[in-house]
Tab-separated table of C-alpha atoms in Angstrom:
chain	number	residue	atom	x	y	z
D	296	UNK	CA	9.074	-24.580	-19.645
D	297	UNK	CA	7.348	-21.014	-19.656
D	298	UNK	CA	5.572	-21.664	-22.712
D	299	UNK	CA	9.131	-22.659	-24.639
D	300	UNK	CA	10.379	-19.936	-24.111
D	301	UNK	CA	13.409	-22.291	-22.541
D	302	UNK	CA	15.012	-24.713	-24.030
D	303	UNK	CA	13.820	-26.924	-21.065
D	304	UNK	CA	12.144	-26.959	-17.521
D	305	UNK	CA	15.614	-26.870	-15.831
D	306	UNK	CA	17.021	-24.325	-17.888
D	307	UNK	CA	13.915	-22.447	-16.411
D	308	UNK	CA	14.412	-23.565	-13.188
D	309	UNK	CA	17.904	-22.614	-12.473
D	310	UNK	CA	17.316	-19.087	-14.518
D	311	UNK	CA	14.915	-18.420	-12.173
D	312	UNK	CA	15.889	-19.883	-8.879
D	313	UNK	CA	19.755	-19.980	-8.907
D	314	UNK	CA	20.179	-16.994	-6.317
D	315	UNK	CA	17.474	-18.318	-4.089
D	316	UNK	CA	17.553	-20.628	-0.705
D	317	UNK	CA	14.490	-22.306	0.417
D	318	UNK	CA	13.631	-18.940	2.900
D	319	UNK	CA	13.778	-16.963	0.094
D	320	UNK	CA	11.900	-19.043	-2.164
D	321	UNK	CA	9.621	-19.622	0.309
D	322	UNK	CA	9.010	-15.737	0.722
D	323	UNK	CA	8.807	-15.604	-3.011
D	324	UNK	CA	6.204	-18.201	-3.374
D	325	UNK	CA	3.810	-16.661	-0.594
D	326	UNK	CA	4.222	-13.204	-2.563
D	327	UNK	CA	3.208	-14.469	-5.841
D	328	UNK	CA	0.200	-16.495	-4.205
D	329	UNK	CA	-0.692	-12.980	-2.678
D	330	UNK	CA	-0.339	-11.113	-6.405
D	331	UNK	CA	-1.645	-14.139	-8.166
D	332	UNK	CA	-5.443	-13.976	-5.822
D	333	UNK	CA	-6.906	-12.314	-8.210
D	334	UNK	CA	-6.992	-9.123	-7.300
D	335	UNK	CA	-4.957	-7.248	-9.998
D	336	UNK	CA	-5.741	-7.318	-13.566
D	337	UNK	CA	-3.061	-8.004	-16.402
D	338	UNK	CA	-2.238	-4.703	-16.636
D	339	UNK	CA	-1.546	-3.735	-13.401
D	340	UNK	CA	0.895	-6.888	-12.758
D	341	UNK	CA	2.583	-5.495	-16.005
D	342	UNK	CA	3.227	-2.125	-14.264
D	343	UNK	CA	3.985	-4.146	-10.977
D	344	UNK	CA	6.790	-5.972	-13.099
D	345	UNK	CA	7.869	-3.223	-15.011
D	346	UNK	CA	8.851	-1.292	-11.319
D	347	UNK	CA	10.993	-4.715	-10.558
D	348	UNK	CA	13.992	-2.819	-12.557
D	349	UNK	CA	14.807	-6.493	-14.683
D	350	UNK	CA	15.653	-6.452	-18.132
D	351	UNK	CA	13.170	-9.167	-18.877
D	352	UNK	CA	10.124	-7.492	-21.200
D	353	UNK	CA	6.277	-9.367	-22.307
D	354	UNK	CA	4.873	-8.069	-25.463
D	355	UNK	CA	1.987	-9.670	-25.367
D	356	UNK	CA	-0.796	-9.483	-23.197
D	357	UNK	CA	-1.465	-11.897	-20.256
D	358	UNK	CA	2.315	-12.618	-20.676
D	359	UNK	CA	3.698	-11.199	-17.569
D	360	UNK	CA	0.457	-13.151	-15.462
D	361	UNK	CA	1.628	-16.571	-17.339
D	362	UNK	CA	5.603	-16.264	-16.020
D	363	UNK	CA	4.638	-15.218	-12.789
D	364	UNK	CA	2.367	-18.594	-12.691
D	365	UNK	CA	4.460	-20.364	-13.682
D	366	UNK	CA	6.794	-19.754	-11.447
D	367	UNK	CA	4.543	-19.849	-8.373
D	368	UNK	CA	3.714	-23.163	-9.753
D	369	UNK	CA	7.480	-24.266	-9.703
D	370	UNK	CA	7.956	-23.052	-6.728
D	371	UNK	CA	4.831	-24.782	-5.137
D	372	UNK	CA	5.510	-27.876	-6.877
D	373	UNK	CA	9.039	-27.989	-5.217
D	374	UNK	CA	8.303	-26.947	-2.052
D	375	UNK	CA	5.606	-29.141	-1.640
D	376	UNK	CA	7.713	-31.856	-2.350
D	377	UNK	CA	10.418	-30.899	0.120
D	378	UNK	CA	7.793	-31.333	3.045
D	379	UNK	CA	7.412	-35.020	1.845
């Protein structure tokens, strides 16, 4: 999970997704695919994280770009197994 930074994928996956229902995660998923395009360098997702007001901090760089894919990657992983 996130680079072990959990003690295991579904520690990271109910962290993460406990609040959300499949709308929301669906909303979430097509919003990181649309940050994720390539289109914004390291450091400005940093500053696009650091306006989200969470209490979660990356020290080092490419951090913030690796949680973010990894989620996206959860979250397309699951969904794409719900259509199934």
């Amino acid at each position: 999970a996130f680079e072990k930074g959990f003690s295991s994928d579904e520690e990271f996956r109910e962290l993460v997704f406990e609040r959300l229902d499949g709308a929301a995660r669906k909303r979430l998923l097509d919003f990181l695919n649309s940050i994720l395009d390539g289109r914004y360098d390291d450091r400005q997702l940093e500053e696009l994280w650091s306006k989200t007001d969470t209490d979660w901090a990356f020290f080092r760089p490419g951090d913030t770009r690796r949680y973010l894919t990894a989620i996206r990657n959860e979250l397309a992983n699951e969904l794409g197994h719900q259509r199934r």
